[in-house]
Short mmCIF file of C-alpha atoms and ligand atoms in Angstrom, two decimals:
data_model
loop_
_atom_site.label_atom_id
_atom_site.label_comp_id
_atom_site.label_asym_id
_atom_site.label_seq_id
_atom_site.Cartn_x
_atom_site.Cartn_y
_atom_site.Cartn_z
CA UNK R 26 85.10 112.33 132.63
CA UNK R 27 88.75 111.35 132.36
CA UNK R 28 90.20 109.91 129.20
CA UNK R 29 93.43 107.89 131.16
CA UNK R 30 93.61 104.50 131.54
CA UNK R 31 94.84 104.18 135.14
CA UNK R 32 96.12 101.24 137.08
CA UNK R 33 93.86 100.14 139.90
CA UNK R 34 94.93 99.15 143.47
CA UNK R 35 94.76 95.60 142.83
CA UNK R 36 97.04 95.91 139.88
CA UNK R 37 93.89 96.27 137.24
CA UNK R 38 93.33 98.74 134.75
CA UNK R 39 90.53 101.40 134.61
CA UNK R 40 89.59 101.95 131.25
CA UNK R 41 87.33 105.26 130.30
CA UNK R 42 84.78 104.91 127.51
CA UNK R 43 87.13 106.83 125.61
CA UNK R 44 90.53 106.60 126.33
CA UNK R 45 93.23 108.38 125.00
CA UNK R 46 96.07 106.09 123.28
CA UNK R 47 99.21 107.08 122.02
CA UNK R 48 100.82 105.69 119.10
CA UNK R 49 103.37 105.42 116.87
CA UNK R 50 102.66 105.42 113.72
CA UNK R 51 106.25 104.24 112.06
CA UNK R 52 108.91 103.83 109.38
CA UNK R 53 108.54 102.44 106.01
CA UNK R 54 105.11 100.70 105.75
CA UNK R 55 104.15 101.54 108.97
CA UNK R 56 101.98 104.76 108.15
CA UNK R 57 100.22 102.09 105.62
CA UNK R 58 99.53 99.61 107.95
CA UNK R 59 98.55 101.85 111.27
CA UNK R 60 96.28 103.25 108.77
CA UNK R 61 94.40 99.88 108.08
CA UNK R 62 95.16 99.12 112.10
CA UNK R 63 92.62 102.18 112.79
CA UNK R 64 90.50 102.27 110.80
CA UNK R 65 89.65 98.29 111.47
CA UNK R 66 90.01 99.11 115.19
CA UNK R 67 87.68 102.44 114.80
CA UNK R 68 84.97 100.38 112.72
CA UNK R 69 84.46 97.21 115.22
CA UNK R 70 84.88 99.45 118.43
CA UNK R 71 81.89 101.33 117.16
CA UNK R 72 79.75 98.39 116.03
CA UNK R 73 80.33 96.12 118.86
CA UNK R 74 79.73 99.02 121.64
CA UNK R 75 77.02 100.51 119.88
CA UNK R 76 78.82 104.09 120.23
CA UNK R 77 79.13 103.76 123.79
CA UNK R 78 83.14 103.61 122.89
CA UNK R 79 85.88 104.44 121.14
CA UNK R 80 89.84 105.60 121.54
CA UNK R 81 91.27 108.35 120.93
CA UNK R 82 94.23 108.47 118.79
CA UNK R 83 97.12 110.20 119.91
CA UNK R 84 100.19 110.20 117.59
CA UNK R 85 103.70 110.72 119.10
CA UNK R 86 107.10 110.16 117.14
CA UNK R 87 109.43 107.81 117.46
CA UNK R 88 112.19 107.03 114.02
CA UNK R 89 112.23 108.57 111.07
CA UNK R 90 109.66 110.76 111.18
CA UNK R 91 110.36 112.25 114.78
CA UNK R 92 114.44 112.31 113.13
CA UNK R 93 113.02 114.68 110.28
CA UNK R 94 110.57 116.75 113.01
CA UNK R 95 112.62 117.31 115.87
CA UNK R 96 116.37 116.12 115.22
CA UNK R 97 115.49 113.36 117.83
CA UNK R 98 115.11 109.21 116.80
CA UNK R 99 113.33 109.00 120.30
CA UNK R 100 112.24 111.92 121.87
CA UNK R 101 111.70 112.51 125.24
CA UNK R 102 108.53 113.78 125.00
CA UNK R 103 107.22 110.28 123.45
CA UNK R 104 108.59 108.45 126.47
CA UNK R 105 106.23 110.84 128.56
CA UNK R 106 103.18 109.84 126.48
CA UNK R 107 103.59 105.99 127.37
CA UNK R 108 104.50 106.55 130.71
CA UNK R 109 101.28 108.39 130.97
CA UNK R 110 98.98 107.22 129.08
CA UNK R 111 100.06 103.49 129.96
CA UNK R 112 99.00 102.33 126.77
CA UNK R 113 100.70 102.62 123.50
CA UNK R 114 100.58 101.03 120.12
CA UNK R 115 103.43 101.70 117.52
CA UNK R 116 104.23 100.74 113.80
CA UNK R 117 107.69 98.90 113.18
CA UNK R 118 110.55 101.20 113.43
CA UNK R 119 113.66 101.50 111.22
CA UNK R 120 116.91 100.99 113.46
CA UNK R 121 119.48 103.83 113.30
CA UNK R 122 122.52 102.45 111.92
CA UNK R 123 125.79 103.74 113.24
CA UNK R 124 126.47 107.26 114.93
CA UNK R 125 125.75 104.70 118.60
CA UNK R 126 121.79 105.49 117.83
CA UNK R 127 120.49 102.23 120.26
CA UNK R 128 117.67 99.80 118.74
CA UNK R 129 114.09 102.25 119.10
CA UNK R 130 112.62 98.97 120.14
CA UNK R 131 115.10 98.29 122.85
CA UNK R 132 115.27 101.74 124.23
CA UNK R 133 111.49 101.70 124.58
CA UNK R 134 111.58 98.28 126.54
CA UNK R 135 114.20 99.60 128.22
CA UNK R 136 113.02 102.69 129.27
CA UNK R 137 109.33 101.81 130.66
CA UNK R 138 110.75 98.50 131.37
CA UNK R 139 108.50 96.22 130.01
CA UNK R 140 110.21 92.72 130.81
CA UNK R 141 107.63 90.77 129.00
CA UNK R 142 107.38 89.82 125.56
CA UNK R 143 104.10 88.55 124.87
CA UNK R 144 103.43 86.57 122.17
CA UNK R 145 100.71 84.14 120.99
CA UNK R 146 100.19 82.34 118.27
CA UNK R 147 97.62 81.10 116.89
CA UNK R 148 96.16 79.27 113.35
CA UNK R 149 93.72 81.22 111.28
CA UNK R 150 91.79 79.02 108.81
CA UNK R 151 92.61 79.61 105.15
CA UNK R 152 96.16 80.40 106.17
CA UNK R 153 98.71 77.98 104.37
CA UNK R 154 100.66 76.52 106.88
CA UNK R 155 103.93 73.64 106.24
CA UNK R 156 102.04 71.41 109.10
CA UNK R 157 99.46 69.26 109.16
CA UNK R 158 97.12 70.25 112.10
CA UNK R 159 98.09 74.07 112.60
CA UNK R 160 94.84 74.45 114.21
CA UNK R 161 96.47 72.28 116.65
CA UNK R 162 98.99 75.37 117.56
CA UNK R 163 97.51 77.82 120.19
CA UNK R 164 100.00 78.82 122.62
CA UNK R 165 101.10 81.89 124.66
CA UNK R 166 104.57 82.29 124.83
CA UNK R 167 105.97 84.93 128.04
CA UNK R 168 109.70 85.95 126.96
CA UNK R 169 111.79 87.34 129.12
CA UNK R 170 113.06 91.27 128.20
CA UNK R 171 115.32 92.57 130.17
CA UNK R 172 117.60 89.61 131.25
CA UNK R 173 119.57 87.02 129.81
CA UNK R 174 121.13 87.92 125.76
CA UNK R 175 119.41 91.08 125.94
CA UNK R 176 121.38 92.63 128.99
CA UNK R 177 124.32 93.23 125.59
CA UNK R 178 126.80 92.18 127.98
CA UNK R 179 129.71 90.88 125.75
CA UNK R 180 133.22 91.95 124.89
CA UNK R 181 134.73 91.40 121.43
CA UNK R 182 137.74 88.85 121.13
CA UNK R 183 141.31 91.00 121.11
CA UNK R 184 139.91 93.92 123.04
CA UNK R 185 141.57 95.05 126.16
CA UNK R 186 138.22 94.59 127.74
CA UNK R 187 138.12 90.71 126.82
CA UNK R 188 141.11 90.22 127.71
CA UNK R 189 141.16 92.05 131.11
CA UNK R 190 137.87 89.94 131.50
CA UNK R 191 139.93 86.70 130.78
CA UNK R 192 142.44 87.33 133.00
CA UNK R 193 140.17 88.01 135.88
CA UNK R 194 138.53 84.60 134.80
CA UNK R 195 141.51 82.85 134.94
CA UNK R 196 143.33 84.53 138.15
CA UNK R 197 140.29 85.38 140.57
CA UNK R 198 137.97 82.89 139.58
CA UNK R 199 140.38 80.12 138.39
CA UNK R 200 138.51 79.40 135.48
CA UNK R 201 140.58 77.41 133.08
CA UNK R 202 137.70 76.05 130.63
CA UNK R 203 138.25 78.44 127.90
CA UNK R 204 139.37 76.25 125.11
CA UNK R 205 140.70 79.30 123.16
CA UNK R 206 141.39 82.40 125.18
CA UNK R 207 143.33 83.78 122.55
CA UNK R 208 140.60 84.52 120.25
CA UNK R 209 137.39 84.25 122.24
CA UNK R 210 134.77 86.72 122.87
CA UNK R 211 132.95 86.52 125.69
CA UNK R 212 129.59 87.43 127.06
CA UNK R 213 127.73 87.30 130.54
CA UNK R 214 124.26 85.97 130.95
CA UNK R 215 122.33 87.20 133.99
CA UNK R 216 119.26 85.48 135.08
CA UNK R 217 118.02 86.80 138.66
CA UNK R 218 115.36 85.35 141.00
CA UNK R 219 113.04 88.82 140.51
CA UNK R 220 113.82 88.91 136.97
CA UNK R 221 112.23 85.34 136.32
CA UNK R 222 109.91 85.56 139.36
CA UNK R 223 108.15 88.69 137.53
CA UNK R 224 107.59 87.21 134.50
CA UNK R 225 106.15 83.76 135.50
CA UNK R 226 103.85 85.53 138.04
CA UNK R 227 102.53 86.96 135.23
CA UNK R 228 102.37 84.02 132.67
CA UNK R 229 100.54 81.77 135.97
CA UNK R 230 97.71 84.62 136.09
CA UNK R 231 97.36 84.85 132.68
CA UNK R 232 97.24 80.83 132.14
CA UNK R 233 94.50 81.06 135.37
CA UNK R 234 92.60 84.14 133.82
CA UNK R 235 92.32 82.61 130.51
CA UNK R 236 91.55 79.42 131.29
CA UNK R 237 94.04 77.87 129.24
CA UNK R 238 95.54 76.11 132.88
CA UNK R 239 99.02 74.71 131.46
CA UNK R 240 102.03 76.54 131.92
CA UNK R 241 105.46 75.34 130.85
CA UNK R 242 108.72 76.91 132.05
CA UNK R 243 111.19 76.43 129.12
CA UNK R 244 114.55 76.19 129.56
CA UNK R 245 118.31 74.82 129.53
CA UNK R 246 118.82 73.86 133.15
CA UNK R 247 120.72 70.57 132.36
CA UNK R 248 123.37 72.20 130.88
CA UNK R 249 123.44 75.97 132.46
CA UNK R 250 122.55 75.15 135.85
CA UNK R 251 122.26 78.71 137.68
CA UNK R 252 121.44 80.62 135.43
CA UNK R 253 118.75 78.73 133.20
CA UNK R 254 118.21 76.05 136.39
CA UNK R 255 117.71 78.98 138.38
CA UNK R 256 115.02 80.08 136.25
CA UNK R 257 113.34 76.64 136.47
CA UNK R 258 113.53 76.71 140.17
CA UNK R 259 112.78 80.26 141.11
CA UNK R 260 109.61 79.70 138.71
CA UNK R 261 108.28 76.58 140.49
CA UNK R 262 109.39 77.95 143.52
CA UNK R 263 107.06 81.47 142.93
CA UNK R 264 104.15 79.50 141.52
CA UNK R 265 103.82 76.93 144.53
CA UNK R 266 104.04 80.19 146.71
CA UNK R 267 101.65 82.05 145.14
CA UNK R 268 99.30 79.81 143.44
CA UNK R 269 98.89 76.94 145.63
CA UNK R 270 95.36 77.31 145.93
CA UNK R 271 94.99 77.74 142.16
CA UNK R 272 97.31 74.62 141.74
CA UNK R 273 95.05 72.61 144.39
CA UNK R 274 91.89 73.36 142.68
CA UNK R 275 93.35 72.62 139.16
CA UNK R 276 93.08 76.23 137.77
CA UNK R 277 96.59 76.12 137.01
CA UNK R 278 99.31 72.82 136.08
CA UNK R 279 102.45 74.08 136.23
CA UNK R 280 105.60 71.34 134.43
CA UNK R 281 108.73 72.16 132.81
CA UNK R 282 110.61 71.65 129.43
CA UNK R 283 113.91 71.39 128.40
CA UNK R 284 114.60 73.78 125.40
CA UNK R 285 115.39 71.44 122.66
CA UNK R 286 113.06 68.88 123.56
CA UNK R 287 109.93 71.59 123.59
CA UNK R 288 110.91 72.38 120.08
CA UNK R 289 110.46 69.05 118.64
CA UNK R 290 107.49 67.99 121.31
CA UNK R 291 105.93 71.39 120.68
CA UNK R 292 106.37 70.32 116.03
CA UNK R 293 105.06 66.69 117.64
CA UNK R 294 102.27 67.66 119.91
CA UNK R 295 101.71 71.21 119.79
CA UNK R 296 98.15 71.19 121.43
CA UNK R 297 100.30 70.19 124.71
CA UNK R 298 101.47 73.54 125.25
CA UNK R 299 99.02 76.59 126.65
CA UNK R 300 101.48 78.88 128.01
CA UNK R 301 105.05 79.39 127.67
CA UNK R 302 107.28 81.10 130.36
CA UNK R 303 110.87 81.21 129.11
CA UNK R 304 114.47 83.25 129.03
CA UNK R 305 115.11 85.47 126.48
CA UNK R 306 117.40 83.35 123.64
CA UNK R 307 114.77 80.63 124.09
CA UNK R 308 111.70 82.83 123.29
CA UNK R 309 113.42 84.13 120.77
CA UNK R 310 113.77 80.82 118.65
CA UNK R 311 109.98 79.69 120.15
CA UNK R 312 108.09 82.29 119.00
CA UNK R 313 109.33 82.70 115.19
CA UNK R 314 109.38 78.12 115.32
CA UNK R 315 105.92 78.42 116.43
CA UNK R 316 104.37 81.31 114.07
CA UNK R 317 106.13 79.60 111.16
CA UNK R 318 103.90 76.53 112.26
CA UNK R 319 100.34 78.27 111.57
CA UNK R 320 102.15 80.48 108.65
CA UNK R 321 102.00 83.33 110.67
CA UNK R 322 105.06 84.87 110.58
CA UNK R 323 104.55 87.82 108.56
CA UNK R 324 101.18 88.52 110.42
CA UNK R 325 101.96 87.52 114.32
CA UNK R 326 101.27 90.51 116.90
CA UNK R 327 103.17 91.02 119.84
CA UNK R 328 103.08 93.18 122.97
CA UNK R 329 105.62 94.41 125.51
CA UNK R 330 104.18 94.75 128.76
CA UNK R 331 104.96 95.71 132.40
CA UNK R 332 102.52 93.59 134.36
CA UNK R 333 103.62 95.45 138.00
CA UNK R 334 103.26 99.25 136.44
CA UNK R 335 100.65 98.24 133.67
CA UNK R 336 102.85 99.85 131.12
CA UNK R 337 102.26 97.85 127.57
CA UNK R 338 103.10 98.91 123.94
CA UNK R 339 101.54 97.03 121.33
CA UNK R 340 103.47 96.04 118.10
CA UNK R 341 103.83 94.68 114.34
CA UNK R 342 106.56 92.17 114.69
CA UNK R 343 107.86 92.51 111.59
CA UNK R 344 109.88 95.37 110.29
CA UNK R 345 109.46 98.43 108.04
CA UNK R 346 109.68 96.57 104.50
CA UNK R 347 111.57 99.29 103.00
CA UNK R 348 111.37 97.01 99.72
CA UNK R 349 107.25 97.76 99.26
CA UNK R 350 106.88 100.76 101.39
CA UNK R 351 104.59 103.50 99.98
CA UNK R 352 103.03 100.89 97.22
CA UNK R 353 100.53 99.74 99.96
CA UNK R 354 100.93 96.40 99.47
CA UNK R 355 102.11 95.73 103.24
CA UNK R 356 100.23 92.84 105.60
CA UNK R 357 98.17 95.23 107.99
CA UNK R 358 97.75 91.74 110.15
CA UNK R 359 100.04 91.35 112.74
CA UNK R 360 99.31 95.33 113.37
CA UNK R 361 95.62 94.60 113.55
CA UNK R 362 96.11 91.43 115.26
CA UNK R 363 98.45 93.11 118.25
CA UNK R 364 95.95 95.48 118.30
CA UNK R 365 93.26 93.31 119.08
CA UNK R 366 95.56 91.73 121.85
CA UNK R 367 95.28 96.18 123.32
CA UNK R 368 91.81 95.79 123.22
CA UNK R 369 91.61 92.27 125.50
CA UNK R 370 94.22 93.96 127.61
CA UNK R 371 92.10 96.80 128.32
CA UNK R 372 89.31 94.41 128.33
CA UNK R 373 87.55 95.36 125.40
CA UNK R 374 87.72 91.44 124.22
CA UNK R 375 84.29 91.59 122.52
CA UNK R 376 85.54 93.80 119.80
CA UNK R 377 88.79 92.05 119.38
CA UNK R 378 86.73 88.59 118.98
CA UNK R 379 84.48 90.46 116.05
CA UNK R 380 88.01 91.62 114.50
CA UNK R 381 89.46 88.12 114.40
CA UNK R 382 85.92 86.57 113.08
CA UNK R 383 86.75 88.72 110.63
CA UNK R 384 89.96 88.35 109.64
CA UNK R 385 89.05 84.45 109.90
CA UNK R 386 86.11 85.35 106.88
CA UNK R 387 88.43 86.95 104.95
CA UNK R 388 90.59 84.10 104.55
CA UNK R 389 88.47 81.69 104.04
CA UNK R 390 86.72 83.48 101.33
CA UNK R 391 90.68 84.10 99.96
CA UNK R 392 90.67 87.80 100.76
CA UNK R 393 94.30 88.67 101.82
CA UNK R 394 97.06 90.65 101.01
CA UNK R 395 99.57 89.75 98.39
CA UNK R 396 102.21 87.92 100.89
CA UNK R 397 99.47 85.42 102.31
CA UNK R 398 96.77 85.21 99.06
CA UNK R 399 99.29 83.98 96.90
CA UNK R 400 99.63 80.55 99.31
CA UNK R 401 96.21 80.41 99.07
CA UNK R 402 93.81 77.98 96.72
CA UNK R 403 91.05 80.81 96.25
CA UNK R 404 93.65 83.60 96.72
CA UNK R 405 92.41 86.93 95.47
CA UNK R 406 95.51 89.48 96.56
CA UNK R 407 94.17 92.64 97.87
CA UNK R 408 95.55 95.97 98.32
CA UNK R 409 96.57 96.74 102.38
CA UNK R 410 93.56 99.17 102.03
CA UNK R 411 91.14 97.18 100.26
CA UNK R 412 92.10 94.37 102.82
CA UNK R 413 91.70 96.46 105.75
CA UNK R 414 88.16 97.51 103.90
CA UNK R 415 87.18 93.73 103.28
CA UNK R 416 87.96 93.29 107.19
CA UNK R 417 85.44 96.38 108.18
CA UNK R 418 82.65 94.52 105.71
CA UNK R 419 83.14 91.10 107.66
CA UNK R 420 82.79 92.82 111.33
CA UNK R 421 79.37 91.94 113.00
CA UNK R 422 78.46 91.72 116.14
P1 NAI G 10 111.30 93.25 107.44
O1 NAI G 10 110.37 92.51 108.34
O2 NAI G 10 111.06 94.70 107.32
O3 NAI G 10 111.24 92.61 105.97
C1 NAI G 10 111.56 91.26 105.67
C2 NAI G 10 110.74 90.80 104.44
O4 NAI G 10 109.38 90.61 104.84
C3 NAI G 10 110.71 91.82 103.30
O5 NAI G 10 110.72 91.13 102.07
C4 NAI G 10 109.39 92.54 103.49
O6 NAI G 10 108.83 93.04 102.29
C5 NAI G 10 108.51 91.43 104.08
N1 NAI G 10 107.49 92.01 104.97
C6 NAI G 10 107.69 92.52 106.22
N2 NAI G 10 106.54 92.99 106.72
C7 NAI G 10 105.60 92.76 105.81
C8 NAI G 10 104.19 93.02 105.75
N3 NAI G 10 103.55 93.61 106.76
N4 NAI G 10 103.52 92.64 104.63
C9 NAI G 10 104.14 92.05 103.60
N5 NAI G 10 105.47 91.78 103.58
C10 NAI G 10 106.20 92.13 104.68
O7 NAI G 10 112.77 92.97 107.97
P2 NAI G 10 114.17 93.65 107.57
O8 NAI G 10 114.20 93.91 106.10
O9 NAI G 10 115.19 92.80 108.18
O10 NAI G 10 114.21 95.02 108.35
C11 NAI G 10 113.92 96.31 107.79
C12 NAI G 10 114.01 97.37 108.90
O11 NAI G 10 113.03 97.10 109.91
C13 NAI G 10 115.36 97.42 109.62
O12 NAI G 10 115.69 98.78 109.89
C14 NAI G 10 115.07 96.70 110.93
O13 NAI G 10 115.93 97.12 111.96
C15 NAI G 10 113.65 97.11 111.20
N6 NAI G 10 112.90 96.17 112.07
C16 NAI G 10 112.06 96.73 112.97
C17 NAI G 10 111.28 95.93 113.79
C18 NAI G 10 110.35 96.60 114.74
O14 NAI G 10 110.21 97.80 114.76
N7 NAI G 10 109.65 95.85 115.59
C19 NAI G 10 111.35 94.47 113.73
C20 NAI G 10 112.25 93.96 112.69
C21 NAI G 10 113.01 94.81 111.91
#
């Protein structure tokens, strides 16, 4: 019997009873945290399944701790793991600074490129939240990875390069619209048809798979015509080819918003919004506006996936809080929570529902770490251990 999750003709996975999964355990509270994350995991995979299941841990090293082992921020031999195993989990992960060490987190995307960033967010009850109705927020948002800010293409104003760049603006393509070529720096946004195609294929059969039907394409198409329009097009144009029967039958309602007006409607009316497919700047600022709405910030998971390969790494969103590291006083949450989004993903969504339950009990008896029990009218702050151990006691079937 195999222990590799595979990807099936039709695109699927095939998950083993126990398969192997590689993770990275990370920089500054991360060994705290993926600590709590496993045992948690560990604990409801065994009660829910009876025994009949359970992963196998595999750590590889990525950051600090691969720097110190093998003289390496990234090595190789981690990439290999992720490619093969198909999926990962990993901590948060201190960037390099200087020496031209690239972002961990970028090179990763990069490398297995996983072009969506998944994020939902969602309201758990006894979480203090600046909104009236957070239970109100519940929405999936699809950003875009590879394209758009994140392709780093940008030149710095007085360089030869921006400058060459302006003058091939100005004498090829007879652009005379910079109000300040002297002193501007200037950056290139590419948006392709594939690029957005991709990623709201896989945000349509998501919103159809989970029943949550709605999906709005966010973006800025009245300004930026080709490159955000495009985006708006292309992804109408993909769903209507693809999903027409799904459309038809009502599985799937497919509108658009334009960037600025989502981000009040979506303060407004959140419960209007399911799904979110959007460019990269976009989901940047919809994501952290939305998980600020259920007071989630600190404890939102994420995932990067590659829906075409099946390639997905799992992820805190925050970073390594140097500034508590060691004192375990870190939020195991949004580690836990992304976690539970691995286990749906490999379609193991009984024990992430038990997980959540929970969490849920937790905070509604005021069991939480120090970050979120402090907000809290019962609040008893708990140490990332005896949180993670309060979690374990609340998991039932
Ligand atoms: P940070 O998220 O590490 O910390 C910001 C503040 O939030 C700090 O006060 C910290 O104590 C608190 N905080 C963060 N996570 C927490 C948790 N789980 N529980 C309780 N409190 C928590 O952001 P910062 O300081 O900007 O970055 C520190 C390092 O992390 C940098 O090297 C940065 O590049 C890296 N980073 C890595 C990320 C990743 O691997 N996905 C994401 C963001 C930052």
């Amino acid at each position: 019997m195999t222990n590799l999750i595979t990807q099936t003709s039709d695109g699927g996975l095939s998950v083993p009873d126990s398969p192997i999964i590689p993770y990275v355990e990370g920089d500054g509270v991360g060994p705290e945290v993926t600590a709590a994350m496993q045992s948690v995991i560990n604990h409801a995979v065994q009660t829910v399944y009876s025994g009949q299941r359970s992963i196998v841990w595999k750590e590889v090293l990525a950051g600090g701790k691969a720097y110190e082992r093998t003289g390496e921020w990234l090595p190789e031999e981690t990439m290999q793991a992720f490619r093969h195993y198909l999926v990962g989990i990993k901590g948060p992960l201190t960037t390099p600074v200087g020496g031209g060490v690239r972002s961990l987190n970028v090179a990763l995307r990069q490398g297995l490129d996983l072009f969506v960033c998944l994020r939902p967010v969602r309201w758990f009850e006894g979480v203090e939240s600046p909104v009236k109705r957070p239970q109100d927020v519940d929405v999936t948002v699809f950003r875009e990875n590879t394209e758009d800010i994140y392709a780093g293409i940008e030149w710095e104003a007085g360089t030869p390069e921006a400058e060459k760049f302006l003058r091939f603006l100005r004498e090829e393509m007879g652009v005379n619209k910079v109000r300040f070529p002297g002193s501007s720096s200037l950056g290139i946004k590419p948006i392709s048809r594939e690029g957005t195609e991709r990623l709201v294929r896989a945000a349509a059969q998501y919103a159809i798979t989970t029943g949550r039907k709605r999906l709005t394409l966010v973006h800025k198409g009245n300004i930026m015509k080709f490159t955000e329009g495009g985006f708006k097009r292309w992804g109408y144009e993909v769903v209507e080819r693809e999903f027409a029967e799904d459309i038809q039958a009502g599985r799937l309602v497919v509108d658009d918003c334009i960037a600025d007006a989502f981000l009040q409607n979506a303060l407004l009316k959140p419960e209007a919004y399911r799904v979110v497919a959007t460019p990269n700047l976009n989901g940047d600022y919809i994501s952290d506006m939305l998980a600020a709405q259920v007071g989630g910030i600190g404890i939102s998971p994420g995932a990067n996936i590659n829906y075409t390969t099946g390639h997905a790494i799992f992820e805190a969103t925050h970073g390594t809080a140097p500034d508590i590291a060691g004192t375990d006083k870190a939020n195991p949450c949004s580690l836990i929570l992304s976690a539970c989004m691995m286990l749906r993903h490999i379609g193991w969504s009984e024990a992430a529902e038990a997980i959540e339950a929970a969490i849920t009990s937790c905070f509604q008896q005021g069991k939480a770490t120090a970050d979120l029990a402090r907000f809290m009218k019962n609040g008893t702050p708990l140490s990332t251990s005896s949180f993670a151990a309060a979690v374990i006691e609340n998991t039932s079937i």
